[in-house]
GROMACS .gro file of C-alpha atoms in nm:
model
  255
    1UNK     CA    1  -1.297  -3.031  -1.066
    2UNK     CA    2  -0.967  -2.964  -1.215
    3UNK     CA    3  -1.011  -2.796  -1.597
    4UNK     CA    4  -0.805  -3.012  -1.857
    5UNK     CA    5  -0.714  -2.731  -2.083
    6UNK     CA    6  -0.651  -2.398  -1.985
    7UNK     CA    7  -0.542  -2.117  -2.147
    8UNK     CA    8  -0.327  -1.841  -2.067
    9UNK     CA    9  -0.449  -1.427  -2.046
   10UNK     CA   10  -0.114  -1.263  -2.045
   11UNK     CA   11  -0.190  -0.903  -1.959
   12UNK     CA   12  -0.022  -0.630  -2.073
   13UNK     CA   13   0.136  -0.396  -1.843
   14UNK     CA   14  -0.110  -0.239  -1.566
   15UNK     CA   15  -0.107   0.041  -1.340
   16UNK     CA   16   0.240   0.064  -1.138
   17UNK     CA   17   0.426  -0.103  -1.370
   18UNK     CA   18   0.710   0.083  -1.575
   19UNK     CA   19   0.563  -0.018  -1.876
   20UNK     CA   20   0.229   0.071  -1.845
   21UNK     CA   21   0.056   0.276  -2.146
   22UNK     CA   22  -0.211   0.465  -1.999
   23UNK     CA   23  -0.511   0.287  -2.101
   24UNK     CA   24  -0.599   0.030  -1.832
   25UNK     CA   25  -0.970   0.001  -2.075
   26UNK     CA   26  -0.724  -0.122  -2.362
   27UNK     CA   27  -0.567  -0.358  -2.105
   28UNK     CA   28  -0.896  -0.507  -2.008
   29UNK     CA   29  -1.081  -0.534  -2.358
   30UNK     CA   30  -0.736  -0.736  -2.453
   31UNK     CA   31  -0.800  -0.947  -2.207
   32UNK     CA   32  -1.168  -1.037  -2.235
   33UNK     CA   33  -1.103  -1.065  -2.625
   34UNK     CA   34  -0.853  -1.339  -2.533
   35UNK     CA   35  -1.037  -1.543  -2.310
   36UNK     CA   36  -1.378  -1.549  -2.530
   37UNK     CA   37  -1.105  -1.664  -2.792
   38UNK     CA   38  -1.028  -1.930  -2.581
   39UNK     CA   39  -1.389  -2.026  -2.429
   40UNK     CA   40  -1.525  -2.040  -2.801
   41UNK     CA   41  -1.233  -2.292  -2.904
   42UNK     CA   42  -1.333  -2.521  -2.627
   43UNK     CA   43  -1.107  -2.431  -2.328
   44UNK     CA   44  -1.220  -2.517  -1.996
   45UNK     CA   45  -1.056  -2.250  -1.784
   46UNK     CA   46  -0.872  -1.951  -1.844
   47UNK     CA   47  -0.543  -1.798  -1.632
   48UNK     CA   48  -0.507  -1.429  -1.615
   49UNK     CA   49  -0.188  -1.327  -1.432
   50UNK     CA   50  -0.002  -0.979  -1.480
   51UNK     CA   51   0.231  -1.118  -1.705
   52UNK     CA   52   0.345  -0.760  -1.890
   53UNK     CA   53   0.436  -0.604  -1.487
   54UNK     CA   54   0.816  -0.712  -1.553
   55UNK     CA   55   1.047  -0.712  -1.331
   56UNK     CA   56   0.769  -0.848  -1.074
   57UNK     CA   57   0.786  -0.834  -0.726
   58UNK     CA   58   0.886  -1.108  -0.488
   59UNK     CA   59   0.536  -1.224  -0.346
   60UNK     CA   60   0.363  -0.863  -0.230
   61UNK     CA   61   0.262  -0.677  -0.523
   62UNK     CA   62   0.119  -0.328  -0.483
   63UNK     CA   63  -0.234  -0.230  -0.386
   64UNK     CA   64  -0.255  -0.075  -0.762
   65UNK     CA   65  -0.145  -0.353  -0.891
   66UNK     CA   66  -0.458  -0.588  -0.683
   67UNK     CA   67  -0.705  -0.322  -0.805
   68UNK     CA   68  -0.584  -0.340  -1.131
   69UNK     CA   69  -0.598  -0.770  -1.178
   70UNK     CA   70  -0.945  -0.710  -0.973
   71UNK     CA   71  -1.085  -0.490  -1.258
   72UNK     CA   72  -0.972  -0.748  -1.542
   73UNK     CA   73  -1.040  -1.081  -1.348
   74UNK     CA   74  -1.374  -0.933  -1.276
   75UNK     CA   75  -1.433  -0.846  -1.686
   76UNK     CA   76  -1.333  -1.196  -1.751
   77UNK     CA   77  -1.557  -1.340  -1.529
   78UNK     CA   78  -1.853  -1.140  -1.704
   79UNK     CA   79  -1.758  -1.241  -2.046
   80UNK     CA   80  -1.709  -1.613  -2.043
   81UNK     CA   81  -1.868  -1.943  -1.916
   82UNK     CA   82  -1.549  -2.086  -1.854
   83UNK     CA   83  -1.354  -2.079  -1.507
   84UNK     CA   84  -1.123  -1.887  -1.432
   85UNK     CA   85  -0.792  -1.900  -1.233
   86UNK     CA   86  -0.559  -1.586  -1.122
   87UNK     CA   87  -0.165  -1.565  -1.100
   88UNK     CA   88  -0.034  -1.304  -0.925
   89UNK     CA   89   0.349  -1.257  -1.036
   90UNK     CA   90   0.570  -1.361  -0.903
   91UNK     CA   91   0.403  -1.495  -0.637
   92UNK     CA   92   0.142  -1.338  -0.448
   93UNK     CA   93  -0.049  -1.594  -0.347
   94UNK     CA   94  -0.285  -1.412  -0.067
   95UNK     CA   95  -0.327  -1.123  -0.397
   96UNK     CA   96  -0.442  -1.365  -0.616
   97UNK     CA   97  -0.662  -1.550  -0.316
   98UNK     CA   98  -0.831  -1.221  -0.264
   99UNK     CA   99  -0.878  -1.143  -0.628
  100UNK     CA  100  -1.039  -1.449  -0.682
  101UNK     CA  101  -1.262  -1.420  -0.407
  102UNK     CA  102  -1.381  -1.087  -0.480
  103UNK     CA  103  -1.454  -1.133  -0.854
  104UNK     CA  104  -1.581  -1.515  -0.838
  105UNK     CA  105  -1.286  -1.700  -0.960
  106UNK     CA  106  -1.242  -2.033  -0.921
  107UNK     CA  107  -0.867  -2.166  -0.884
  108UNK     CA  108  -0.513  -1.967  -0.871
  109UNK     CA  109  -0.162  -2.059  -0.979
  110UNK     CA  110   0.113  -2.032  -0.689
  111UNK     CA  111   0.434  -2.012  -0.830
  112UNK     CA  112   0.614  -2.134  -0.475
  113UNK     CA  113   0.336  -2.265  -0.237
  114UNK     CA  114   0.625  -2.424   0.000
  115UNK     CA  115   0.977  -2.497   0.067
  116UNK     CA  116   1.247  -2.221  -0.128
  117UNK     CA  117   1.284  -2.146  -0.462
  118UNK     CA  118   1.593  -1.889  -0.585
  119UNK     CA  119   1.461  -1.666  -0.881
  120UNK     CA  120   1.569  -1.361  -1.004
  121UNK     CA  121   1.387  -1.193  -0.749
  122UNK     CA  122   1.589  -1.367  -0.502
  123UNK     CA  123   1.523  -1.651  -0.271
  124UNK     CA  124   1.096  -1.714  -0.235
  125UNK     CA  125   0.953  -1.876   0.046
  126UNK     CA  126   0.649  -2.070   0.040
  127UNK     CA  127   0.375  -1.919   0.280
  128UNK     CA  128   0.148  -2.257   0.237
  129UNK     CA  129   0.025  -2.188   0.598
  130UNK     CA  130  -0.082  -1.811   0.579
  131UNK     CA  131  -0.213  -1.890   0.236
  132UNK     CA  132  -0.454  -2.235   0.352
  133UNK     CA  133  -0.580  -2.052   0.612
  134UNK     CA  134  -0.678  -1.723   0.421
  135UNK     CA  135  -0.869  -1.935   0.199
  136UNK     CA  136  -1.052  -2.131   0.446
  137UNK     CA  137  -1.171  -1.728   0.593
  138UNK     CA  138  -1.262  -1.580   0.315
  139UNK     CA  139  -1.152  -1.789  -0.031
  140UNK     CA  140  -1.395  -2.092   0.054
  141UNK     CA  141  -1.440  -2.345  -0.270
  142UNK     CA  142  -1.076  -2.119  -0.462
  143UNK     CA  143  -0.885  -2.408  -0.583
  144UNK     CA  144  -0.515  -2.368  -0.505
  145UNK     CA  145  -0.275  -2.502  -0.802
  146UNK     CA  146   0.119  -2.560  -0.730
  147UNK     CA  147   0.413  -2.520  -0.902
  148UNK     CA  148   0.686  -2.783  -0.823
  149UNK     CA  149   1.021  -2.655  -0.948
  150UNK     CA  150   0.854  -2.307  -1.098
  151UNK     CA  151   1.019  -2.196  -1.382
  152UNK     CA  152   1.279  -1.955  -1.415
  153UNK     CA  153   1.368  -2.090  -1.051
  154UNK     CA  154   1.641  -2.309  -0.933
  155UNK     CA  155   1.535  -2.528  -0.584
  156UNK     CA  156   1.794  -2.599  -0.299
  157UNK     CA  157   2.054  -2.758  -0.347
  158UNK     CA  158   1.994  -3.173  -0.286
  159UNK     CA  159   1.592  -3.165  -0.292
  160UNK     CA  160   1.465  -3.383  -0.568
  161UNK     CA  161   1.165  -3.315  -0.759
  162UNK     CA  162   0.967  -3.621  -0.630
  163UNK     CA  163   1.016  -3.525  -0.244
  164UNK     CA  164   0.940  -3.181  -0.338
  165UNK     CA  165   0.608  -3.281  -0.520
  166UNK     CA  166   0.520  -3.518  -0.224
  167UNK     CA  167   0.556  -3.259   0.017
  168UNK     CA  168   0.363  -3.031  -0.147
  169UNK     CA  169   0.089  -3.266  -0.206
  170UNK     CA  170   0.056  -3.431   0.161
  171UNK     CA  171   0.133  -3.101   0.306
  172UNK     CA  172   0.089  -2.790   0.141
  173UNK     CA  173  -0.324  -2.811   0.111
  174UNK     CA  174  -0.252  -2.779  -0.256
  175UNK     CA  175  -0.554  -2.885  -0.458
  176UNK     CA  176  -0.309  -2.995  -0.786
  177UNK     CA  177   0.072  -2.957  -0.891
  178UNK     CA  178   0.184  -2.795  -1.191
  179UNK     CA  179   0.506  -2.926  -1.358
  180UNK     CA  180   0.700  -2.697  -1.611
  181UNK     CA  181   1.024  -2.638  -1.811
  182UNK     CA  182   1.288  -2.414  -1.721
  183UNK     CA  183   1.143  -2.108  -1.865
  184UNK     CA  184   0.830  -1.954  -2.035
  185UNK     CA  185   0.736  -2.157  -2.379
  186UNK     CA  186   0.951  -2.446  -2.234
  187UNK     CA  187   0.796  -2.792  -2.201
  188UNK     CA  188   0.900  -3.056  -1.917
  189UNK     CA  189   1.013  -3.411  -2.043
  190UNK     CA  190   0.738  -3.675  -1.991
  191UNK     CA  191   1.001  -3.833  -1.803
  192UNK     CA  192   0.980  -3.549  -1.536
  193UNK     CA  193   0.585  -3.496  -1.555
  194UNK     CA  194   0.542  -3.899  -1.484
  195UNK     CA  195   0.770  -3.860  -1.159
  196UNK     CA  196   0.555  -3.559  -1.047
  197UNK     CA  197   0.238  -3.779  -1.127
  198UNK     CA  198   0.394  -4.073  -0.916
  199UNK     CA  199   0.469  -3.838  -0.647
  200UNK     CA  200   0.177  -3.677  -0.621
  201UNK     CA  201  -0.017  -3.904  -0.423
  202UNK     CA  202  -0.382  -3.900  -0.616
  203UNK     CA  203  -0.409  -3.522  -0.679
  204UNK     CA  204  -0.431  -3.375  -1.046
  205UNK     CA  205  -0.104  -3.265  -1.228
  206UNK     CA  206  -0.123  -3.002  -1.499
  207UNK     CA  207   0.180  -2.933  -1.715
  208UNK     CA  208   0.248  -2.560  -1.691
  209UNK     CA  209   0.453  -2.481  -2.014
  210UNK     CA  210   0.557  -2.599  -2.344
  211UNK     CA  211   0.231  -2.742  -2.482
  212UNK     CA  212   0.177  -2.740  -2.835
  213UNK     CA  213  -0.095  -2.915  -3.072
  214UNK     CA  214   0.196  -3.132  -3.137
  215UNK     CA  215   0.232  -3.229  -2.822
  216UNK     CA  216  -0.090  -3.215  -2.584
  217UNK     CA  217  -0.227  -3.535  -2.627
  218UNK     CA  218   0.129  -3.700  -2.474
  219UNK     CA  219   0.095  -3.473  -2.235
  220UNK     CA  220  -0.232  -3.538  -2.162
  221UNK     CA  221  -0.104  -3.932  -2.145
  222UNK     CA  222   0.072  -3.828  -1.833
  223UNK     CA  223  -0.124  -3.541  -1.680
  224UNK     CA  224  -0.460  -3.448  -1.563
  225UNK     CA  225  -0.456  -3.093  -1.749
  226UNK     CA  226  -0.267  -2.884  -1.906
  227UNK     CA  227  -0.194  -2.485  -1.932
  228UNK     CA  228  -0.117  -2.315  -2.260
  229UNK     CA  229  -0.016  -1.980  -2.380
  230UNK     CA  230   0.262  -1.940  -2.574
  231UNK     CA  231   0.190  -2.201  -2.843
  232UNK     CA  232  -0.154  -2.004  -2.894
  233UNK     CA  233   0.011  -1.669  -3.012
  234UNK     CA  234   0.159  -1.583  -3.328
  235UNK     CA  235   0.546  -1.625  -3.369
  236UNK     CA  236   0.470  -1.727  -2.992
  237UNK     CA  237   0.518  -1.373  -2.903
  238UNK     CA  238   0.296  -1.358  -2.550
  239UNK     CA  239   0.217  -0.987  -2.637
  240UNK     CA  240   0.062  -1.029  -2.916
  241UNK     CA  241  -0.345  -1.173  -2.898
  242UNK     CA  242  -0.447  -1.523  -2.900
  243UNK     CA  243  -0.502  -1.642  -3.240
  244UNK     CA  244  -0.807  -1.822  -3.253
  245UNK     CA  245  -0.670  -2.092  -3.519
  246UNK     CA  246  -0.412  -2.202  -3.299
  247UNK     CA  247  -0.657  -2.194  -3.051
  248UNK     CA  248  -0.876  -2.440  -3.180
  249UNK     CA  249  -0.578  -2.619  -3.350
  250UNK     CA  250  -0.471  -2.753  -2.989
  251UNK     CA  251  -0.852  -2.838  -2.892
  252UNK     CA  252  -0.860  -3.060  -3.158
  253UNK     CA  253  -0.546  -3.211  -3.068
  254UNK     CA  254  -0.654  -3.253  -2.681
  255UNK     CA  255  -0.923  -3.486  -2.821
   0.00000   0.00000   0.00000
């Protein structure tokens, strides 16, 4: 079953990253204090990706950096009822596959399932094949969630969003799309979520960015789900720790 709200664990630099602190126990209690934030407020799911590892590899992260996400996923797991999803940046898909399996997760984000995105880790390729048939080995019951037009992405030149979003859905073994903005914080228009939903042949659609209190229940006119993070931290600075009144500000808004 596809959560309807999810919220975001940004974690702050690990292991192998050039920003990392030191502490990989601070990382990890700053994650499972976020998520028990957001299971108490009423959240479904929560997404922990390695959001502070910036700049991110393509789509094969480090072995340190797979230990690392398994130690936090794992401590998530522990701590809170809720599901929860993995996102290995920028787009490890078989990483975040394995971490999930391992720790008991139950969906992951891919940024670029299929098809070619252009980032500013150059041109991605989708490995929709490798990744479908890793899960069906050893990821059995993972649910795999799509970005169509990732963020902070540009697609090739002449592919529309709807052909890219029907692709993905008849072809990709995606178990739901994810439509976003242009960048982190950003919301899509409805305009561009309903296409997505038209395209999408019957599977869920969560919108992937830009989701306030303000704005989640038109959001949730359109869409099966939606993921938030920014809108739940202060200033919406994603370093700083979920704040639990914004938290439950959006619940209440969701309805």
């Amino acid at each position: 079953m596809t959560p309807r709200l999810v919220g975001m664990v940004h974690l702050g630099p690990l292991p192998g990253s050039p920003s990392f602190g030191g502490d990989m126990p601070a990382v990890v209690d700053a994650a499972v204090a976020d998520a028990v934030v957001l299971a108490e407020a009423g959240f479904d799911a929560v997404l922990v990706e390695n959001f502070g590892d910036a700049p991110f590899y393509a789509d094969d992260v480090p072995k340190v950096t797979i230990a690392a996400l398994t130690a936090a996923v794992a401590a998530v797991v522990d701590a809170v009822d809720a599901g929860v999803g993995v996102n290995v940046l920028r787009n490890d898909a078989l990483g975040a596959l394995a971490v999930a399996a391992a720790t008991g997760g139950t969906f992951v984000r891919v940024n670029v399932l299929a098809g070619t995105m252009f980032t500013d880790q150059g041109p991605i390729v989708g490995r929709a094949a490798e990744v479908a048939r890793a899960r069906a080995a050893w990821a059995d019951g993972v649910a795999v969630l799509a970005d169509v037009f990732v963020k902070h992405a540009v697609p090739p030149a002449g592919l529309g969003i709807e052909d890219a979003a029907r692709d993905l859905a008849e072809r990709s073994g995606a178990d739901g799309l994810i439509v976003s903005g242009a960048a982190t914080g950003d919301p899509p228009t409805p305009k561009l979520a309903a296409a997505v939903r038209d395209a999408a042949g019957g599977l869920p659609v969560l919108i992937g960015s830009g989701v306030t209190p303000a704005t989640v229940a038109d959001f949730l006119g359109v869409a099966d789900g939606v993921i938030v993070g920014t809108s739940l931290k202060p200033e919406g600075d994603t370093a700083r720790p979920i704040d639990p009144g914004l938290a439950r500000s959006l619940v209440e808004a969701a309805g």
